[in-house]
Short mmCIF file of C-alpha atoms and ligand atoms in Angstrom, two decimals:
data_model
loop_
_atom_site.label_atom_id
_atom_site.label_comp_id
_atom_site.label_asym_id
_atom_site.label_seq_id
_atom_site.Cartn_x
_atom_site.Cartn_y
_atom_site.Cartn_z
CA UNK F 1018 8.89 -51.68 -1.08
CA UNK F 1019 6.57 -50.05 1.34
CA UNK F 1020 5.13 -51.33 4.51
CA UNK F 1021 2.21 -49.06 5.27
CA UNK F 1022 0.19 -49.50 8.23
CA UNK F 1023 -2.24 -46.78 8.78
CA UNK F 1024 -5.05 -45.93 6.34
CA UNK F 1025 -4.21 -42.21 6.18
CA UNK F 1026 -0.56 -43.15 4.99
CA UNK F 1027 -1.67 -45.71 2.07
CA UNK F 1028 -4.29 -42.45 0.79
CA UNK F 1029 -1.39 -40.14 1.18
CA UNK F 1030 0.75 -42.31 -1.11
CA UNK F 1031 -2.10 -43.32 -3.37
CA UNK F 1032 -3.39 -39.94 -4.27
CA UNK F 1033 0.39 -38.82 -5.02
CA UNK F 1034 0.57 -41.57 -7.71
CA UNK F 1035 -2.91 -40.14 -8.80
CA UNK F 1036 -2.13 -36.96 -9.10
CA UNK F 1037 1.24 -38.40 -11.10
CA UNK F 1038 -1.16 -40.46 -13.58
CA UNK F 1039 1.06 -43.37 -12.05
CA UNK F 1040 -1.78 -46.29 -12.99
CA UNK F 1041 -2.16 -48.37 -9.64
CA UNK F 1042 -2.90 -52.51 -9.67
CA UNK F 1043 -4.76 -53.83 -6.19
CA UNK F 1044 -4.75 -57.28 -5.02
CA UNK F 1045 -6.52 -57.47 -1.97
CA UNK F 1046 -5.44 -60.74 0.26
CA UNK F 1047 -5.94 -62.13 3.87
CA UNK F 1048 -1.85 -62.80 3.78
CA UNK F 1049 -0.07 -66.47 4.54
CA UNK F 1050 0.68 -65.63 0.70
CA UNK F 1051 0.93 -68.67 -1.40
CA UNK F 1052 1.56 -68.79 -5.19
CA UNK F 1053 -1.74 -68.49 -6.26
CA UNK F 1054 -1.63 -64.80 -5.06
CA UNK F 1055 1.40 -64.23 -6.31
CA UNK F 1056 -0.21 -65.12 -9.62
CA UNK F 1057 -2.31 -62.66 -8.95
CA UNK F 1058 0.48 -59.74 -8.29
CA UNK F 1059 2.28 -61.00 -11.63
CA UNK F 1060 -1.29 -60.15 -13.40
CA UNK F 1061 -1.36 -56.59 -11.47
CA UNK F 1062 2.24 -55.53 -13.24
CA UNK F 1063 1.09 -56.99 -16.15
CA UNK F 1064 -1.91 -54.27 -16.18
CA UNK F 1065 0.19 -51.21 -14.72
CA UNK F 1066 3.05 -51.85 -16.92
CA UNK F 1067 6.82 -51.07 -15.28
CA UNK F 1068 5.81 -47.68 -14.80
CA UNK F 1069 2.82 -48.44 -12.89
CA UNK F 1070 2.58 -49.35 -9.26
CA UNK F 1071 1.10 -52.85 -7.54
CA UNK F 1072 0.04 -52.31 -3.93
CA UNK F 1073 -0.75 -55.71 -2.39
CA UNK F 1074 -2.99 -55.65 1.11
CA UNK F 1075 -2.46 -57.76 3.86
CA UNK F 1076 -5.48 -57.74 6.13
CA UNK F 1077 -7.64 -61.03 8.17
CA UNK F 1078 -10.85 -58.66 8.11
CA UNK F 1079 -13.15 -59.92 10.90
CA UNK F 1080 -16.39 -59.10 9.56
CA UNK F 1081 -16.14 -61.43 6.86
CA UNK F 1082 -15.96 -64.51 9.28
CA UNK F 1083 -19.03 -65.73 11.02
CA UNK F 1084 -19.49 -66.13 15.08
CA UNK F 1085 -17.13 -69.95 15.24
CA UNK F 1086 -15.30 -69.67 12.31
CA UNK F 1087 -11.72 -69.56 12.20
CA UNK F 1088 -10.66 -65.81 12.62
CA UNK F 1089 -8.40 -66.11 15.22
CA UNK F 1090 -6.86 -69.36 14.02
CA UNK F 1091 -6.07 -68.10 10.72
CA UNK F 1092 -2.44 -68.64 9.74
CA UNK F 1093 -0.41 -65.01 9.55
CA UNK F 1094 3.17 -64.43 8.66
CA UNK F 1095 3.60 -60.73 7.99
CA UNK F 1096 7.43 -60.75 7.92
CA UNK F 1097 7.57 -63.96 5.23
CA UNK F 1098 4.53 -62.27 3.08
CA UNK F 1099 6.59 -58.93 3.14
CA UNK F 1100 10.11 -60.82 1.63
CA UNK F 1101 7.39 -62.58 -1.13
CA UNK F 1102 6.39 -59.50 -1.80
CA UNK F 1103 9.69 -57.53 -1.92
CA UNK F 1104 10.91 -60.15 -3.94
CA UNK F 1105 8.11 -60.20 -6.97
CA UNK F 1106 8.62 -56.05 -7.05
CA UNK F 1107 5.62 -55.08 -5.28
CA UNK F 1108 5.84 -51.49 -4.61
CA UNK F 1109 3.71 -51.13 -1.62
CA UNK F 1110 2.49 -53.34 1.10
CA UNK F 1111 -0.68 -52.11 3.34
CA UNK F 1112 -0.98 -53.94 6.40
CA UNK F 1113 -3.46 -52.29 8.69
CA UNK F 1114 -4.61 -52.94 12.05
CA UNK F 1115 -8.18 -53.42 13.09
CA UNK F 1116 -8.27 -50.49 14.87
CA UNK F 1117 -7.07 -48.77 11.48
CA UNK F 1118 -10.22 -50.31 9.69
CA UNK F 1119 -12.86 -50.16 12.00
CA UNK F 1120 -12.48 -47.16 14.47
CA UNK F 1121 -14.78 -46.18 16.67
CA UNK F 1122 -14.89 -46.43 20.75
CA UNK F 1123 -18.30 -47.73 22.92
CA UNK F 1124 -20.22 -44.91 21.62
CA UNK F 1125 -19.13 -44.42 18.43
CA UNK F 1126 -19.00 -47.70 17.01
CA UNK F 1127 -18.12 -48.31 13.36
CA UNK F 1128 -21.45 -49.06 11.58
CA UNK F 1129 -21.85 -48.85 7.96
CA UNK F 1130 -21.45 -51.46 5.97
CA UNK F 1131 -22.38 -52.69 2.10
CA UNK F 1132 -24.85 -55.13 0.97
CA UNK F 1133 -24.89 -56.92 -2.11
CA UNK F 1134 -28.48 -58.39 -2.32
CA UNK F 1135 -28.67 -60.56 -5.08
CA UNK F 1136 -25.43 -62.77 -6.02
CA UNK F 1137 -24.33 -62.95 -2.53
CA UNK F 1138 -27.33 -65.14 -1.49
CA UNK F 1139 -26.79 -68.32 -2.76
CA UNK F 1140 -23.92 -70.42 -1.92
CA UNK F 1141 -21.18 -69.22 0.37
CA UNK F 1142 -23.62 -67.24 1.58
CA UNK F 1143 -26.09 -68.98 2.21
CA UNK F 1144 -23.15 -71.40 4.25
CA UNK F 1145 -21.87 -67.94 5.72
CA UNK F 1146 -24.66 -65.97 6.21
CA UNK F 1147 -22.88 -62.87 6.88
CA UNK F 1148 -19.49 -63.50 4.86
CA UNK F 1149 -20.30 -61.25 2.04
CA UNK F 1150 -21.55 -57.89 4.08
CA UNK F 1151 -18.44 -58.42 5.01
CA UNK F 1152 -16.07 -58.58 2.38
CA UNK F 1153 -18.19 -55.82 -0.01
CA UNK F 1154 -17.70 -53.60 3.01
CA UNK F 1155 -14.08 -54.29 3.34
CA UNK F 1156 -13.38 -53.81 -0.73
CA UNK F 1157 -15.22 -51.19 -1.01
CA UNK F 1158 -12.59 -49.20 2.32
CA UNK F 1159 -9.60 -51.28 0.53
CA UNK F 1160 -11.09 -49.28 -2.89
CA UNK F 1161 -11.31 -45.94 -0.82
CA UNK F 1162 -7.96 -46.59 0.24
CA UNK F 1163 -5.33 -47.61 -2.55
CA UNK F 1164 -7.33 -45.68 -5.25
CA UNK F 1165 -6.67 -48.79 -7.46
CA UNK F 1166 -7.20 -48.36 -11.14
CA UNK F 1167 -7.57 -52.36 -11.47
CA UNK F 1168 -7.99 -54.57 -8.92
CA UNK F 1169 -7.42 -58.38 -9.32
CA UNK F 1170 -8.94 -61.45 -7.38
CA UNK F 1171 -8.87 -64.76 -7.95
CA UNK F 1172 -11.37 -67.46 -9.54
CA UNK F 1173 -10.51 -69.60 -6.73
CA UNK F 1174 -13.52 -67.29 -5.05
CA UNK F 1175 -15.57 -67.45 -7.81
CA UNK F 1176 -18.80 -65.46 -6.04
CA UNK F 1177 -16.82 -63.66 -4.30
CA UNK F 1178 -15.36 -62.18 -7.79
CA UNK F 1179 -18.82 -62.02 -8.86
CA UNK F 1180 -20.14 -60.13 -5.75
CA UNK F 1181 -17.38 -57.87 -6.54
CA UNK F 1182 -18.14 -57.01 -9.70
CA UNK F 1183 -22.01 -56.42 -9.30
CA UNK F 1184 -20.75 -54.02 -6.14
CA UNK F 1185 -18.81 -52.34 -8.25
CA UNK F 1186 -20.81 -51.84 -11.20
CA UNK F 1187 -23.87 -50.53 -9.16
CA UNK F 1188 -21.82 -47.81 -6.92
CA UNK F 1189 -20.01 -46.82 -10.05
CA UNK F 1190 -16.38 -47.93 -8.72
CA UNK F 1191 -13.94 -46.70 -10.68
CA UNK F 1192 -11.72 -49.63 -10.69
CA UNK F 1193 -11.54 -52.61 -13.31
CA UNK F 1194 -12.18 -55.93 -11.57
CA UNK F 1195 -9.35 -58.83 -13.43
CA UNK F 1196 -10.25 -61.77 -12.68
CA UNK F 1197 -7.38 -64.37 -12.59
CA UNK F 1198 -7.25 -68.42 -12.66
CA UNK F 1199 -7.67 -70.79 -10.37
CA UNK F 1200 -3.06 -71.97 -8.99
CA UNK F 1201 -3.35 -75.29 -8.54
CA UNK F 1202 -0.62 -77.60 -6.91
CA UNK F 1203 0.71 -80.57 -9.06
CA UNK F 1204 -2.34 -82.79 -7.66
CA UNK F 1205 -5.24 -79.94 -8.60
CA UNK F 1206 -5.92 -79.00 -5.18
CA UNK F 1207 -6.44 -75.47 -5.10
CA UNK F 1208 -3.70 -73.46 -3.33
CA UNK F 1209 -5.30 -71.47 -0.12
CA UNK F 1210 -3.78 -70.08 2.97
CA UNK F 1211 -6.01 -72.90 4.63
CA UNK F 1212 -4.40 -75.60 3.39
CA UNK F 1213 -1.66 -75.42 6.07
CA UNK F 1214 -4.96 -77.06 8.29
CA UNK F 1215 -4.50 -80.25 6.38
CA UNK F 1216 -2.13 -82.09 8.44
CA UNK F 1217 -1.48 -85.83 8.09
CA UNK F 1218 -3.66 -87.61 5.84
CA UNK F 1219 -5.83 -85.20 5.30
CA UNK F 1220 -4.03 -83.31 2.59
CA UNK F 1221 -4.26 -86.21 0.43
CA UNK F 1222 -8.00 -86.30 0.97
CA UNK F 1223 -8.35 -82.82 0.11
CA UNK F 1224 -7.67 -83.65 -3.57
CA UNK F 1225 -11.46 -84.68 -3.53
CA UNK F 1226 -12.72 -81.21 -4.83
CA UNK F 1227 -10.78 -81.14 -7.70
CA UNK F 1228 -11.12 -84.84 -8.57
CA UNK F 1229 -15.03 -84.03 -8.19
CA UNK F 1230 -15.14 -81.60 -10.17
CA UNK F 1231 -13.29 -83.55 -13.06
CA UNK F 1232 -15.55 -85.93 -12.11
CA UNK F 1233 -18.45 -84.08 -13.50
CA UNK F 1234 -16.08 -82.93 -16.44
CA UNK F 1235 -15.81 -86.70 -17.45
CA UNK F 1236 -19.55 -87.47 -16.91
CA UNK F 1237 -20.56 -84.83 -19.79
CA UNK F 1238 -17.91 -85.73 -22.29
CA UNK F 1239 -20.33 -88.74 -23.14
CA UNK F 1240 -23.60 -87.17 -22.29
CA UNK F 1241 -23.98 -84.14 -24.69
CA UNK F 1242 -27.70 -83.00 -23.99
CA UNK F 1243 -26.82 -82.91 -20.43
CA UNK F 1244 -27.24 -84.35 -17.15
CA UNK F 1245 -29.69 -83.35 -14.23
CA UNK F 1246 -27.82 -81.86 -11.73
CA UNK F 1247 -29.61 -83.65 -8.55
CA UNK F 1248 -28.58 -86.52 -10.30
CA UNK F 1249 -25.02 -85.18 -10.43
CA UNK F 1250 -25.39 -83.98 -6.46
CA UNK F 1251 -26.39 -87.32 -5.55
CA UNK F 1252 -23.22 -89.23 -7.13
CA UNK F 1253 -20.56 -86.37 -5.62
CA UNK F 1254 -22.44 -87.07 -2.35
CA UNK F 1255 -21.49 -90.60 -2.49
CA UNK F 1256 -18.01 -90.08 -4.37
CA UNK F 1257 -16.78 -87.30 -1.27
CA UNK F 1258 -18.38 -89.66 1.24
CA UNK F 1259 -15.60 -92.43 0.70
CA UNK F 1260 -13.09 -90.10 1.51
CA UNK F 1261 -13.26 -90.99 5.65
CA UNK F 1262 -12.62 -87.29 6.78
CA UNK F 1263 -14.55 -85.07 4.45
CA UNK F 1264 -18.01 -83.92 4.54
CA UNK F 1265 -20.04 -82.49 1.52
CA UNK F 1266 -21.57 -78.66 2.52
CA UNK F 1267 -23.02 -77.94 -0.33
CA UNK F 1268 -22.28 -78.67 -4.46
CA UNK F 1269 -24.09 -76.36 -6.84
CA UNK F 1270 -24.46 -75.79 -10.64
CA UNK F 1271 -25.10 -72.48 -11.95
CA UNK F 1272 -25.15 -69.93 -14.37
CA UNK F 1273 -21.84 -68.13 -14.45
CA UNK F 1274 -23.40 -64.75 -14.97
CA UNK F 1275 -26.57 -64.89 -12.65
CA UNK F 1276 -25.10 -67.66 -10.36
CA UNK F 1277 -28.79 -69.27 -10.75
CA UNK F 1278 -29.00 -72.99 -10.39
CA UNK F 1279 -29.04 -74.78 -13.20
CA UNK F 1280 -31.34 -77.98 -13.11
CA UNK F 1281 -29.70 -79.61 -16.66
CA UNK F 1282 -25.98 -79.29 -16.58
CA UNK F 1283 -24.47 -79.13 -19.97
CA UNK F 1284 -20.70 -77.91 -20.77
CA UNK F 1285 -20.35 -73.92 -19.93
CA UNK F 1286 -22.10 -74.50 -16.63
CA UNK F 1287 -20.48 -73.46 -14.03
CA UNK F 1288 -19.37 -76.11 -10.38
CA UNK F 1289 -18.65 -74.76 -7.01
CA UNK F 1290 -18.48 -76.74 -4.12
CA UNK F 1291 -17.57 -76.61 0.24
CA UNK F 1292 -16.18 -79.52 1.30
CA UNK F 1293 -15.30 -79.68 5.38
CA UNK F 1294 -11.74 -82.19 5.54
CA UNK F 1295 -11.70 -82.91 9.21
CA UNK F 1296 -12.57 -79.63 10.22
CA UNK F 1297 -11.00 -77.41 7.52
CA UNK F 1298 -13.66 -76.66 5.50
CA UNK F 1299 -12.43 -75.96 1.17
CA UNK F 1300 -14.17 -74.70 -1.55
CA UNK F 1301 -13.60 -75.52 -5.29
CA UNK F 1302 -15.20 -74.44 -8.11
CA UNK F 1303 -15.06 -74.75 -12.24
CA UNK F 1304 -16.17 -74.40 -15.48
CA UNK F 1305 -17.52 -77.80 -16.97
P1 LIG S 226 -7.35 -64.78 0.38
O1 LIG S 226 -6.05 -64.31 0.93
O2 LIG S 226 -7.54 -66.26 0.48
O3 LIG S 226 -8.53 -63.98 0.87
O4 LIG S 226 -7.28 -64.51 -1.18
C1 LIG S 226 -6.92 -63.26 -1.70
C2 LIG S 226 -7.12 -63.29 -3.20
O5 LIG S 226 -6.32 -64.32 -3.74
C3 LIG S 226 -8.57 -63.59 -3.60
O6 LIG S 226 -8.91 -62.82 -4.76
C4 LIG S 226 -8.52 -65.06 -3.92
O7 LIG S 226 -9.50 -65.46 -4.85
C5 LIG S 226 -7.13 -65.18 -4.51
N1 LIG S 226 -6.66 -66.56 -4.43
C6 LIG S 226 -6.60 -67.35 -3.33
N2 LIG S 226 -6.16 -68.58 -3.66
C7 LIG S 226 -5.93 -68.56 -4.99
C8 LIG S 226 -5.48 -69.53 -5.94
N3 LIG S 226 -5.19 -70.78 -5.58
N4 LIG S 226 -5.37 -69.17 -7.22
C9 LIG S 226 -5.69 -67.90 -7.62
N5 LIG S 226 -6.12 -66.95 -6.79
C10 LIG S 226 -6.24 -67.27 -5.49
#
């Protein structure tokens, strides 16, 4: 496998396997690698096939975290991420620096950047006002960079995957977006980098997304025509609130498509939820 640091090096190598027809798989990841992305790496060589190539990136991209969020906090283990990656076959690792993916000195300061307008409103971002400016702009240089023919992300992000592929189908990316499921760990909390926050007791507390969400799951198996969802917001207020560290952000029903709220919730529509355990704040998210 690969280690390749500089963006000029990961084009070079790219555009050889181009020029080779060698079909590339991306999965694009902030590192601390769990086994929900290497889910996601297993899906790539499904796509490219043995002859194909995965190339898995390793980059905490700071425009994607807001002014108090946990940027420099957030856990990084290059040399254990590499040997996970090594040993599931990946064939090339890119792992650049900041400077490598936003140059620029005091007068020449890195300044273009990609807006999705629409799905990137509600929700996360409306939480993280300028999360999403962030990660479009960083797929779109990841894109530019590893000239993937598919690209994978999880439906642990659920917008974000959506965001994704609105970006990409109004620039005309050439890339397929795969979206894979949601790893859980044997008690249905969600595997994330973050988790490693959740020390003491608050790991078992964390369990409250997931058990919300079945929560909801339950609540329509008897109620066929539906049940309002500020109904629905009020109980999961209550329900998170007896778990002594966590704190509701925000619960939402939507349209899976459109993301638009949803006022009757009915099986097909879609959960996603931010839940702060002490001060590790989760998301969640489902089809009910
Ligand atoms: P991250 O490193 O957290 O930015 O995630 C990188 C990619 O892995 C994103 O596409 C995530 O949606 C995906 N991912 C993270 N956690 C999981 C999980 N538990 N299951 C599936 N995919 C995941």
């Amino acid at each position: 496998m690969r280690i390749v640091k500089s963006v000029r090096g990961m084009q070079r190598l790219a555009l050889r396997w181009k020029r080779a027809s060698v079909r590339v798989g991306f999965v694009p990841t902030m590192g601390y690698l769990h086994a929900g992305h290497m889910s996601l790496v297993r899906r790539a060589r499904r796509l490219v096939g043995p002859r194909g190539k995965v190339v898995v990136s390793i980059y905490v991209n700071p425009t994607q975290f807001g002014p108090g969020e946990d940027f420099s906090a957030y856990p990084r283990d290059l040399t254990k991420d590499a040997q996970a990656c090594r040993r599931e076959g990946v064939d090339a690792l890119f792992a650049p620096t900041d400077a490598e993916m936003y140059p620029g000195d005091g007068r020449n300061q890195f300044s273009t950047y990609v807006t999705e307008q629409s799905l990137s409103r509600v929700m996360e971002g409306a939480a993280r006002p300028t999360h999403f400016r962030g990660v479009t702009t960083v797929v779109v240089k990841l894109f530019n960079v590893a000239l993937p023919d598919f690209a994978v992300f999880g439906a642990k992000d659920f917008q974000q995957s959506a965001v994704v592929r609105r970006m990409v189908r109004d620039l005309d990316i050439p890339v397929r977006i795969v979206v894979a499921p949601t790893y859980r760990e044997p008690d249905g909390l969600a595997m994330s980098s973050r988790n490693k926050y959740l020390e003491g007791n608050l790991r078992a507390q964390a369990v409250v997304l997931w058990r919300a969400i079945q929560r909801v799951r339950v609540a329509l198996r008897t109620r066929s025509r539906g049940v309002s969802a500020q109904q629905l917001k009020t109980d999961l207020k209550g329900f998170i609130d007896r778990e002594p560290a966590a704190r509701l952000d925000y619960v939402e029903f939507f349209d899976p498509e459109t993301l638009r709220p949803m006022l009757k919730v009915t099986a097909g529509t879609h959960m996603a939820l931010a839940v702060f355990i002490g001060q590790t704040r989760l998301i969640d998210n489902g089809r009910l």
